[in-house]
Amino acid sequence: MIESLASLRQRMSDPELWDSQSGVRQTSTLIIALLFVVLLTLILSFDALLPGSRGLRDLQVGSLVEEDIYSTRDITYESDALTVRAQQTAISAVEPHYDPPDPSIARVQLNLAQEILAYVANVRLDPYGTRAQKISDLNAIAAFTLDESVSATLLDADDAEWRAMDAEINAVLERVMRESIRQDNLAFTVEQLPTQVSLRLSETSARAVVAVISALIRPNQFENPERTAQLRLEASNAVEAQTRSFVQGQLIVGAGTRLSALDFETLQQLDMLRGEDTRWQTLARALLISVSIMVGVALYLIRFQADLVHQPLSVGLFAALFLIAVLGAQVFTTEGEFYLYPAAGLTLLLVSLARPEIALVSGIALAVVFGVLTGGSLEAATLAAMGSLIGISSLRRTERVNTYFVAGLMVGLVNLVVLTIFNLNAIAAGESARIIALFVYSLINGLFAAASALAGMYIVTLLFNLPTSFKLVDLSQPNQPLLQRMLREAPGTYQHSLQVANLSEQAANAIGANAQLVRVAALYHDIGKMLNPAFFVENQVQGVNPHDQLNDPYRSADIIIRHVIDGDKLARQYNLPGRIRDFILEHHGTTLVSYFYRQAYDQAEDPESVDISQFRYPGPRPRSRETALLMLADTCESTVRARKPTNRADITAIVDEMIDQRLREGQFDDSALTMRDIKVIRTTFIEMLQAVYHPRINYPSLPPLRKEANPLPDAQSGAVDESSASSIRESSARAKGSAVSATPPSFEAPADVPLLEVPPLRRGTRSTPANGGAQDQSSSEEKDGDGIRD
């Protein structure tokens, strides 16, 4: 089952299928739009359509009211809810009834005090007890536990001081226990004890007296529950029946609030809970909202993002994500606090999957829907819209996980601002508990937005194999099996791909294209060359060219051209995203393998019999700025590498020639690449290629050494013998001869910049692998394999 779904997904994402059926693509987009309207309507009217919905007839106490409810007529009625509320107020105003203080409790405590004091006196007079033993005896008193300092005071006091302390404890305890002491004011009574002790005692003795008395004081007045209940019943019975009045058109309960028992009673009195069915009105309103959103988004796409109209798979994915977000909003507004709903999560996800413009339009549409779901709340709509806007502006490096949480933090901060704006009155009224809770919700909202975006990206990447930031980061790792295979089987192509990746990335950043996508695509664009690496110049051993042995321009051209087709097959085999396969198929466009075409033309007895279509890449031409950029980077890098320019002017001439040639061939007609973009790309290429292929310094030879010194070999002294020079000239001639159509006959290094051409380092010969990965060479590269430009 899983394999069948994967196969279907691969077939549906095949660009050739959609290219050959443009009418099918437009029809599919239209079907997706209609399905979007239907599903969005059902989600918005979900509560009204299902049994037990939140229609007016089904409202219960605690239900969330979606619309303002007004009185249908004048009414005055006795409100049981108001009467109960008034009775509860009267009952709460009755204080508990207490019986008079119980004097027996005071007598018991005084007797206990005298027994304890007598025991302390005996301990003090014990002639055989040590100090430690006496303290231990005092701690054995069951009525209380004395602090060590208090025990020391009781033992160390002289007889006069002790007698004063004994008399003061009895006097103060008796005086205090005569007063009314309740459980709720016991602590206060204990706090006032120091003021009751005689000032004639020393401070240490007074603290000891207070400690003993504090442990002996007990409550002596208690509540009478029966009498209290009787008094409260009398107060409740004394409350008169309460009435409530409304006039026709008066607001009963506002939208977005919970229905209280009092309001529910009013709706019952007005017979409004048995009113007419409003489900069809709710459904009609949901349909109007859905159609408005669909039409608005469609007009925007047609006007500003026309290429998306012809990408039904992308449109379907974006529509599905939007519907999921709306469904989440429906749940949050039904069951929870709408400040917790991470509306910005959708826009953060769409920034990663598509473009900021698409994310912005979706964020605005979601804010409208969110406002409708919260009963027309401007606060909720503003919260969603501002969070989405700040999230889009804050999320820049989508390949980095931490940037999502930075964007989430910014969303949380703007939520705090929106909360403050709409709740200034509540803040001024001192509703601190509620405002603090909302502040916490707003910050959590930002974290939820970041987490939901990351989770959504992971799921989308897993299900649809899209080139998301996570997927691109994974594909760019050098330990990827396909890249490792290319490094082993076609090392020259691997190095060429790295150069093209760097070149493309910098140019994409300069023109505002998707630099991460272009870089990763450049790493894989020539994987098809792995199947026949020896037929491509960057992988050839010096002086060994298989095309010379073939001596068949048709077969050679077929091998060169097939690296695009083979690359697409390898991409499918290794499950590369369809967007990466677009680069493999389009990076040569429909250009001509000109060298072998000329060779076939020259060898044919009848030149008119040569079929030029056999020497042309199958295409399609680049259909995006990114694929067009890769085409230019590929052809410029390979041509500059083959011609070995000696100064900036030569590099500039090569880049200008390649750009002009592609423009004349119409390769960029479907790519949306502007002349301004091309101008920026040209400047970037020249700067980077000059840095990579700049001329080396021609170091002067060493001065003559003294006779007694050992002479250095010629290679060390900087001299170049005749055989070496001859080898260099031959290598240069071979390189020039292989660059057939791209190199003008008059091309040579200027005399004012002497530069010796150093032969490349030898590599061990390698048989052609049975299979390999591919990366397409520049679309009119200096012979895509044997040094000849296609």
Coordinates of N, CA and C in Angstrom, one line a residue, residues 44-117:
L44 N -16.7 26.2 8.6 CA -17.2 27.4 9.3 C -18.7 27.2 9.8
S45 N -19.4 26.3 9.2 CA -20.8 26.1 9.6 C -21.0 24.7 10.3
F46 N -19.8 24.2 10.8 CA -19.8 22.9 11.4 C -20.8 22.8 12.6
D47 N -20.8 23.8 13.5 CA -21.7 23.7 14.6 C -23.2 23.8 14.3
A48 N -23.5 24.6 13.2 CA -24.9 24.7 12.9 C -25.4 23.5 12.1
L49 N -24.6 22.8 11.5 CA -25.1 21.6 10.6 C -25.2 20.4 11.4
L50 N -24.4 20.2 12.5 CA -24.4 18.9 13.2 C -25.5 19.0 14.3
P51 N -26.0 17.8 14.7 CA -27.0 17.7 15.8 C -26.3 18.2 17.1
G52 N -27.0 18.9 17.9 CA -26.4 19.3 19.2 C -25.5 20.5 19.0
S53 N -25.7 21.2 17.9 CA -24.8 22.4 17.6 C -25.1 23.5 18.5
R54 N -24.4 24.6 18.3 CA -24.5 25.7 19.2 C -25.5 26.7 18.7
G55 N -26.6 26.3 18.0 CA -27.6 27.2 17.6 C -28.3 27.7 18.8
L56 N -29.2 28.7 18.6 CA -29.9 29.4 19.7 C -30.8 28.4 20.5
R57 N -31.3 27.5 19.7 CA -32.2 26.5 20.4 C -31.5 25.6 21.3
D58 N -30.2 25.4 21.1 CA -29.5 24.4 21.9 C -28.5 25.0 22.9
L59 N -28.7 26.3 23.2 CA -27.8 26.9 24.2 C -28.1 26.4 25.6
Q60 N -27.0 26.2 26.3 CA -27.1 25.8 27.7 C -26.3 26.8 28.5
V61 N -26.5 26.7 29.9 CA -25.7 27.5 30.8 C -24.2 27.2 30.6
G62 N -23.4 28.2 30.3 CA -22.0 27.9 30.1 C -21.6 27.9 28.6
S63 N -22.6 27.8 27.7 CA -22.3 27.8 26.3 C -21.7 29.1 25.8
L64 N -20.9 29.1 24.8 CA -20.3 30.3 24.2 C -21.3 30.8 23.2
V65 N -21.7 32.1 23.4 CA -22.6 32.7 22.5 C -21.9 33.3 21.3
E66 N -22.3 32.9 20.1 CA -21.6 33.3 18.9 C -22.0 34.7 18.4
E67 N -23.3 35.0 18.6 CA -23.9 36.3 18.1 C -24.6 37.0 19.2
D68 N -24.6 38.4 19.1 CA -25.4 39.2 20.0 C -26.9 38.7 20.0
I69 N -27.4 38.6 21.2 CA -28.8 38.2 21.3 C -29.6 39.4 21.9
Y70 N -30.7 39.8 21.2 CA -31.5 40.9 21.7 C -32.9 40.4 22.0
S71 N -33.5 41.2 22.9 CA -34.9 40.9 23.4 C -35.9 41.1 22.2
T72 N -36.8 40.1 22.1 CA -37.8 40.2 21.0 C -39.0 41.0 21.4
R73 N -39.2 41.3 22.7 CA -40.4 42.0 23.1 C -40.1 42.6 24.5
D74 N -41.0 43.5 24.9 CA -40.9 44.0 26.3 C -41.3 42.9 27.3
I75 N -40.6 42.8 28.4 CA -40.9 41.8 29.4 C -40.4 42.3 30.8
T76 N -41.2 41.9 31.8 CA -40.8 42.1 33.2 C -41.2 40.8 33.9
Y77 N -40.3 40.2 34.6 CA -40.6 38.9 35.2 C -39.8 38.8 36.5
E78 N -40.4 37.9 37.4 CA -39.7 37.6 38.7 C -38.6 36.6 38.4
S79 N -37.4 37.1 38.7 CA -36.2 36.3 38.3 C -35.8 35.4 39.5
D80 N -35.9 34.1 39.3 CA -35.4 33.2 40.4 C -33.9 33.3 40.6
A81 N -33.2 33.5 39.5 CA -31.8 33.6 39.5 C -31.4 34.9 40.3
L82 N -32.0 36.0 40.1 CA -31.7 37.2 40.8 C -32.1 37.1 42.3
T83 N -33.2 36.4 42.5 CA -33.7 36.3 43.9 C -32.7 35.4 44.7
V84 N -32.2 34.3 44.1 CA -31.2 33.4 44.7 C -30.0 34.2 44.9
R85 N -29.6 35.0 44.0 CA -28.4 35.8 44.2 C -28.5 36.8 45.3
A86 N -29.7 37.4 45.5 CA -29.9 38.3 46.6 C -29.9 37.6 47.9
Q87 N -30.5 36.4 47.9 CA -30.6 35.6 49.2 C -29.2 35.2 49.6
Q88 N -28.3 34.8 48.6 CA -27.0 34.5 49.0 C -26.2 35.7 49.5
T89 N -26.5 36.8 49.0 CA -25.8 38.0 49.5 C -26.2 38.3 50.9
A90 N -27.6 38.1 51.2 CA -28.0 38.3 52.6 C -27.5 37.3 53.5
I91 N -27.4 36.1 53.1 CA -26.8 35.0 54.0 C -25.3 35.3 54.3
S92 N -24.6 35.7 53.2 CA -23.2 36.0 53.5 C -22.9 37.1 54.4
A93 N -23.9 38.0 54.5 CA -23.8 39.2 55.4 C -24.0 38.9 56.8
V94 N -24.6 37.7 57.1 CA -24.8 37.3 58.5 C -23.5 36.7 59.1
E95 N -23.0 37.3 60.2 CA -21.8 36.8 60.9 C -22.1 35.6 61.7
P96 N -21.2 34.7 61.8 CA -21.4 33.5 62.7 C -21.7 33.9 64.1
H97 N -22.6 33.2 64.8 CA -23.0 33.4 66.2 C -22.2 32.6 67.1
Y98 N -21.6 33.3 68.2 CA -20.7 32.7 69.2 C -21.4 32.7 70.5
D99 N -21.2 31.6 71.3 CA -21.7 31.5 72.7 C -20.8 32.3 73.6
P100 N -21.2 32.7 74.8 CA -20.4 33.5 75.7 C -19.1 32.7 76.1
P101 N -18.0 33.4 76.5 CA -16.8 32.7 76.9 C -17.0 31.6 78.0
D102 N -16.3 30.5 77.9 CA -16.5 29.4 78.9 C -15.4 29.6 80.0
P103 N -15.8 30.0 81.3 CA -14.8 30.2 82.3 C -14.1 28.9 82.8
S104 N -14.7 27.8 82.5 CA -14.1 26.6 83.0 C -12.8 26.3 82.3
I105 N -12.7 26.8 81.0 CA -11.4 26.6 80.3 C -10.3 27.4 80.9
A106 N -10.7 28.6 81.4 CA -9.7 29.5 82.1 C -9.2 28.8 83.4
R107 N -10.1 28.2 84.2 CA -9.7 27.5 85.4 C -8.8 26.3 85.1
V108 N -9.1 25.6 84.1 CA -8.3 24.4 83.8 C -6.9 24.9 83.4
Q109 N -6.8 25.9 82.6 CA -5.5 26.4 82.2 C -4.7 27.0 83.4
L110 N -5.4 27.7 84.3 CA -4.7 28.2 85.5 C -4.1 27.1 86.4
N111 N -5.0 26.0 86.6 CA -4.5 24.9 87.4 C -3.3 24.2 86.7
L112 N -3.3 24.1 85.4 CA -2.2 23.5 84.7 C -1.0 24.3 84.8
A113 N -1.2 25.7 84.8 CA 0.0 26.5 84.9 C 0.6 26.4 86.3
Q114 N -0.2 26.3 87.4 CA 0.4 26.1 88.7 C 1.1 24.8 88.9
E115 N 0.6 23.8 88.3 CA 1.3 22.5 88.4 C 2.6 22.5 87.7
I116 N 2.6 23.2 86.5 CA 3.9 23.3 85.7 C 4.9 24.1 86.5
L117 N 4.5 25.2 87.1 CA 5.4 26.1 87.8 C 5.9 25.4 89.1

